[in-house]
Amino acid sequence: VGPDPTGGGTSLPGIECVSASLMRGAAYAERPFEILRAARDEAPLLWDDSRAAWIVTRYDDVLDVLRDNVKFSNRVKQRTLGIVFGQAGTMSSMDGKDHVDRRKIIAPELMGRRLGDFLPLIEANARGLVDEFSGRGRVDLLGEFATRLPLRVMIDMLGFPKDDEVRLRNWHNRMFWALGSTGDALREGIEAHEELAHYAEPLIVDRTACSREDLVSKIIHSQVADHQQGVEEMQGLVSQVLTAGSETTARAIASMWFNLLSSPGQLEMLEDDPSLWDHAFSETLRHDPPIPENLREVVEVVEIHGRRLWPGEAIYVSLLSANHDEKVFKDPERFDIHRPDLRFARELRLAGLDEGGRSGHLAFGAGSHFCIGFELARAEATIASKVLLETLRSPRLASDRRPILTPASRLAAMDSLVVEFDAR
Ligand code: HEM
């Protein structure tokens, strides 16, 4: 199944027809936003032959799919996340009551007052890392800071010993790069989960017998009566939380600093008013969502743009394209921490337009699977960035090492972010 080729030329010079293959080739690496715009304008529902899946690119269509977990199921993720983390503990691949039961055990621990118990860990870890390079005048902000901070915070939150950071990073990396992969990378990820599960088991057993202040204890002794976490489920949850929350937040921090250091005048505004870090974080997630797309499975016959989609078909929603939809965000390629059309406050699970006439970015998804770590990620990025800006004077991108960026897949593309500064 697939749409008929449209033919007849497109708004893209030199390109006859907008197709999903355009979203992979060399042209996409050079001008991703032009290609995504043409897709939104001329072929808002595309068939991707190589992945045997549909793709939607407009903000409204992406939102409709994400908000409707009855017609569009997450069970397709049993084939990706479920294989790596084990089916028992992977809330991302569940629907309906099973999903709600798993989610309500952990989500409240990562929000509001209860998240507040963990916030001092963020500042302490950020200061510890900054101390390692603050006298040096040069740092790889991605490798030495952004990728280390969220993992360290999660290690502390879960209650693992800090000394095990290197082992935990190794398991994290292997699981992260296995998601959506096949072959050796997938095998590596499954093995890493098994090793981590074996390592975590004594801690889970200990916290079951005797509750402490860490996240594992809080989840095990949660008052949610409908569902009791077993050891295997806890092992899956530990792997999922460690993986979901680290690289994503790391890339958000690095992208935010890259955007600020390459957009004249914006960092100065933050020096004058640190409350604007919340704006910088929201605008970064809009401009560069760390996860550029998300997958669902069609479970009821649905019609999108005149085309019938059948149960069992896979559909990708492009979060990157939705966040750059000019019908929602004017001049979308511009990074602007004062953008009037973006919601800057705490994200809303339903996303879309708020009562103030601003729309939410979709980097955390929307609807029932909306990211449970959204407040934690925001707290990590903003607290850590305040610590950085307090310590590093006149930070600037190192002239000899500009990061290689493909905006369409920044998560995979940025290999380092070398920054120079004057020590305070
Ligand atoms: C900037 C950082 C982050 C980004 C961009 C991000 C993005 C996302 C997205 C797009 C989803 C929705 C997946 C779907 O619709 O199927 C999601 C779900 C999830 N995220 Fe995050 N995330 C981030 C940080 C975190 C953190 C810090 C945690 C730590 C706990 C976390 C844990 C999860 C979990 C467990 C889910 C699954 C929720 C469910 O299926 O109900 N994420 N995240």
mmCIF file of N, CA and C in Angstrom, residues 207-264:
data_model
loop_
_atom_site.group_PDB
_atom_site.id
_atom_site.type_symbol
_atom_site.label_atom_id
_atom_site.label_comp_id
_atom_site.label_asym_id
_atom_site.label_seq_id
_atom_site.Cartn_x
_atom_site.Cartn_y
_atom_site.Cartn_z
ATOM 1 N N ARG A 207 15.376 -2.855 48.928
ATOM 2 C CA ARG A 207 14.407 -1.760 49.103
ATOM 3 C C ARG A 207 12.997 -2.304 49.323
ATOM 4 N N THR A 208 12.746 -3.534 48.854
ATOM 5 C CA THR A 208 11.432 -4.138 49.098
ATOM 6 C C THR A 208 11.294 -4.426 50.599
ATOM 7 N N ALA A 209 12.406 -4.887 51.190
ATOM 8 C CA ALA A 209 12.368 -5.218 52.620
ATOM 9 C C ALA A 209 12.408 -3.955 53.471
ATOM 10 N N CYS A 210 13.145 -2.975 53.009
ATOM 11 C CA CYS A 210 13.391 -1.813 53.857
ATOM 12 C C CYS A 210 13.429 -0.551 52.997
ATOM 13 N N SER A 211 12.415 0.288 53.140
ATOM 14 C CA SER A 211 12.296 1.460 52.273
ATOM 15 C C SER A 211 13.279 2.557 52.671
ATOM 16 N N ARG A 212 13.868 3.209 51.664
ATOM 17 C CA ARG A 212 14.728 4.386 51.926
ATOM 18 C C ARG A 212 14.185 5.588 51.159
ATOM 19 N N GLU A 213 15.069 6.571 50.917
ATOM 20 C CA GLU A 213 14.581 7.815 50.289
ATOM 21 C C GLU A 213 14.699 7.812 48.770
ATOM 22 N N ASP A 214 15.202 6.712 48.176
ATOM 23 C CA ASP A 214 15.449 6.743 46.732
ATOM 24 C C ASP A 214 14.189 6.396 45.926
ATOM 25 N N LEU A 215 14.333 6.599 44.593
ATOM 26 C CA LEU A 215 13.194 6.403 43.687
ATOM 27 C C LEU A 215 12.745 4.936 43.655
ATOM 28 N N VAL A 216 13.697 4.012 43.712
ATOM 29 C CA VAL A 216 13.330 2.586 43.686
ATOM 30 C C VAL A 216 12.425 2.281 44.883
ATOM 31 N N SER A 217 12.802 2.758 46.079
ATOM 32 C CA SER A 217 11.961 2.526 47.270
ATOM 33 C C SER A 217 10.587 3.151 47.082
ATOM 34 N N LYS A 218 10.579 4.390 46.570
ATOM 35 C CA LYS A 218 9.298 5.090 46.433
ATOM 36 C C LYS A 218 8.366 4.355 45.476
ATOM 37 N N ILE A 219 8.924 3.805 44.409
ATOM 38 C CA ILE A 219 8.088 3.091 43.442
ATOM 39 C C ILE A 219 7.578 1.782 44.065
ATOM 40 N N ILE A 220 8.489 1.055 44.701
ATOM 41 C CA ILE A 220 8.083 -0.237 45.276
ATOM 42 C C ILE A 220 7.007 -0.044 46.347
ATOM 43 N N HIS A 221 7.150 0.994 47.158
ATOM 44 C CA HIS A 221 6.207 1.184 48.268
ATOM 45 C C HIS A 221 5.116 2.210 47.939
ATOM 46 N N SER A 222 4.916 2.427 46.645
ATOM 47 C CA SER A 222 3.867 3.362 46.233
ATOM 48 C C SER A 222 2.508 2.871 46.749
ATOM 49 N N GLN A 223 1.633 3.829 47.044
ATOM 50 C CA GLN A 223 0.321 3.475 47.614
ATOM 51 C C GLN A 223 -0.694 3.098 46.539
ATOM 52 N N VAL A 224 -0.268 3.052 45.286
ATOM 53 C CA VAL A 224 -1.230 2.714 44.230
ATOM 54 C C VAL A 224 -1.605 1.241 44.367
ATOM 55 N N ALA A 225 -2.874 1.003 44.719
ATOM 56 C CA ALA A 225 -3.275 -0.342 45.131
ATOM 57 C C ALA A 225 -3.452 -1.314 43.958
ATOM 58 N N ASP A 226 -3.862 -0.790 42.793
ATOM 59 C CA ASP A 226 -4.228 -1.683 41.691
ATOM 60 C C ASP A 226 -3.092 -2.573 41.206
ATOM 61 N N HIS A 227 -1.886 -2.108 41.424
ATOM 62 C CA HIS A 227 -0.794 -2.804 40.783
ATOM 63 C C HIS A 227 0.442 -2.842 41.675
ATOM 64 N N GLN A 228 0.959 -4.021 41.899
ATOM 65 C CA GLN A 228 2.186 -4.162 42.700
ATOM 66 C C GLN A 228 3.341 -4.513 41.768
ATOM 67 N N GLN A 229 4.433 -3.756 41.884
ATOM 68 C CA GLN A 229 5.564 -4.021 40.995
ATOM 69 C C GLN A 229 6.305 -5.294 41.422
ATOM 70 N N GLY A 230 6.520 -6.206 40.490
ATOM 71 C CA GLY A 230 7.364 -7.368 40.779
ATOM 72 C C GLY A 230 8.819 -7.032 40.472
ATOM 73 N N VAL A 231 9.744 -7.964 40.815
ATOM 74 C CA VAL A 231 11.170 -7.682 40.599
ATOM 75 C C VAL A 231 11.470 -7.474 39.115
ATOM 76 N N GLU A 232 10.904 -8.356 38.270
ATOM 77 C CA GLU A 232 11.206 -8.258 36.831
ATOM 78 C C GLU A 232 10.708 -6.921 36.254
ATOM 79 N N GLU A 233 9.550 -6.511 36.741
ATOM 80 C CA GLU A 233 8.993 -5.236 36.274
ATOM 81 C C GLU A 233 9.865 -4.070 36.723
ATOM 82 N N MET A 234 10.332 -4.151 37.970
ATOM 83 C CA MET A 234 11.202 -3.083 38.476
ATOM 84 C C MET A 234 12.500 -3.035 37.683
ATOM 85 N N GLN A 235 13.006 -4.211 37.330
ATOM 86 C CA GLN A 235 14.252 -4.235 36.541
ATOM 87 C C GLN A 235 14.029 -3.546 35.191
ATOM 88 N N GLY A 236 12.886 -3.828 34.563
ATOM 89 C CA GLY A 236 12.574 -3.190 33.280
ATOM 90 C C GLY A 236 12.430 -1.689 33.431
ATOM 91 N N LEU A 237 11.780 -1.298 34.530
ATOM 92 C CA LEU A 237 11.555 0.132 34.760
ATOM 93 C C LEU A 237 12.877 0.871 34.990
ATOM 94 N N VAL A 238 13.771 0.238 35.765
ATOM 95 C CA VAL A 238 15.080 0.857 36.020
ATOM 96 C C VAL A 238 15.797 1.087 34.683
ATOM 97 N N SER A 239 15.806 0.065 33.824
ATOM 98 C CA SER A 239 16.479 0.206 32.524
ATOM 99 C C SER A 239 15.820 1.297 31.691
ATOM 100 N N GLN A 240 14.489 1.313 31.710
ATOM 101 C CA GLN A 240 13.798 2.287 30.857
ATOM 102 C C GLN A 240 14.032 3.714 31.346
ATOM 103 N N VAL A 241 13.925 3.918 32.651
ATOM 104 C CA VAL A 241 14.079 5.272 33.186
ATOM 105 C C VAL A 241 15.512 5.772 32.981
ATOM 106 N N LEU A 242 16.475 4.872 33.239
ATOM 107 C CA LEU A 242 17.873 5.262 33.058
ATOM 108 C C LEU A 242 18.135 5.665 31.599
ATOM 109 N N THR A 243 17.567 4.921 30.684
ATOM 110 C CA THR A 243 17.822 5.169 29.262
ATOM 111 C C THR A 243 17.011 6.354 28.742
ATOM 112 N N ALA A 244 15.725 6.418 29.128
ATOM 113 C CA ALA A 244 14.846 7.464 28.576
ATOM 114 C C ALA A 244 15.279 8.851 29.020
ATOM 115 N N GLY A 245 15.841 8.939 30.231
ATOM 116 C CA GLY A 245 16.067 10.261 30.793
ATOM 117 C C GLY A 245 17.458 10.826 30.620
ATOM 118 N N SER A 246 18.393 10.064 30.107
ATOM 119 C CA SER A 246 19.778 10.551 30.135
ATOM 120 C C SER A 246 20.211 11.213 28.835
ATOM 121 N N GLU A 247 20.262 10.421 27.762
ATOM 122 C CA GLU A 247 20.782 10.972 26.499
ATOM 123 C C GLU A 247 19.871 12.082 25.975
ATOM 124 N N THR A 248 18.562 11.918 26.154
ATOM 125 C CA THR A 248 17.608 12.940 25.695
ATOM 126 C C THR A 248 17.889 14.285 26.380
ATOM 127 N N THR A 249 18.002 14.238 27.713
ATOM 128 C CA THR A 249 18.226 15.484 28.449
ATOM 129 C C THR A 249 19.605 16.050 28.119
ATOM 130 N N ALA A 250 20.571 15.155 27.955
ATOM 131 C CA ALA A 250 21.927 15.603 27.604
ATOM 132 C C ALA A 250 21.903 16.388 26.295
ATOM 133 N N ARG A 251 21.200 15.849 25.308
ATOM 134 C CA ARG A 251 21.144 16.510 23.999
ATOM 135 C C ARG A 251 20.380 17.824 24.084
ATOM 136 N N ALA A 252 19.375 17.860 24.964
ATOM 137 C CA ALA A 252 18.625 19.117 25.126
ATOM 138 C C ALA A 252 19.549 20.191 25.717
ATOM 139 N N ILE A 253 20.349 19.818 26.711
ATOM 140 C CA ILE A 253 21.253 20.800 27.324
ATOM 141 C C ILE A 253 22.274 21.289 26.285
ATOM 142 N N ALA A 254 22.856 20.342 25.544
ATOM 143 C CA ALA A 254 23.873 20.724 24.559
ATOM 144 C C ALA A 254 23.263 21.574 23.439
ATOM 145 N N SER A 255 22.090 21.190 22.948
ATOM 146 C CA SER A 255 21.457 21.985 21.881
ATOM 147 C C SER A 255 21.131 23.384 22.388
ATOM 148 N N MET A 256 20.674 23.467 23.652
ATOM 149 C CA MET A 256 20.314 24.784 24.195
ATOM 150 C C MET A 256 21.546 25.692 24.218
ATOM 151 N N TRP A 257 22.673 25.140 24.673
ATOM 152 C CA TRP A 257 23.889 25.963 24.713
ATOM 153 C C TRP A 257 24.388 26.296 23.319
ATOM 154 N N PHE A 258 24.264 25.355 22.410
ATOM 155 C CA PHE A 258 24.686 25.658 21.040
ATOM 156 C C PHE A 258 23.831 26.793 20.472
ATOM 157 N N ASN A 259 22.520 26.694 20.663
ATOM 158 C CA ASN A 259 21.617 27.730 20.131
ATOM 159 C C ASN A 259 21.923 29.091 20.743
ATOM 160 N N LEU A 260 22.147 29.106 22.058
ATOM 161 C CA LEU A 260 22.384 30.391 22.728
ATOM 162 C C LEU A 260 23.718 31.003 22.303
ATOM 163 N N LEU A 261 24.732 30.137 22.155
ATOM 164 C CA LEU A 261 26.057 30.664 21.796
ATOM 165 C C LEU A 261 26.125 31.061 20.329
ATOM 166 N N SER A 262 25.198 30.565 19.525
ATOM 167 C CA SER A 262 25.261 30.950 18.112
ATOM 168 C C SER A 262 24.143 31.935 17.727
ATOM 169 N N SER A 263 23.363 32.390 18.685
ATOM 170 C CA SER A 263 22.322 33.393 18.392
ATOM 171 C C SER A 263 22.651 34.676 19.154
ATOM 172 N N PRO A 264 23.199 35.662 18.471
ATOM 173 C CA PRO A 264 23.695 36.858 19.164
ATOM 174 C C PRO A 264 22.650 37.487 20.090
#
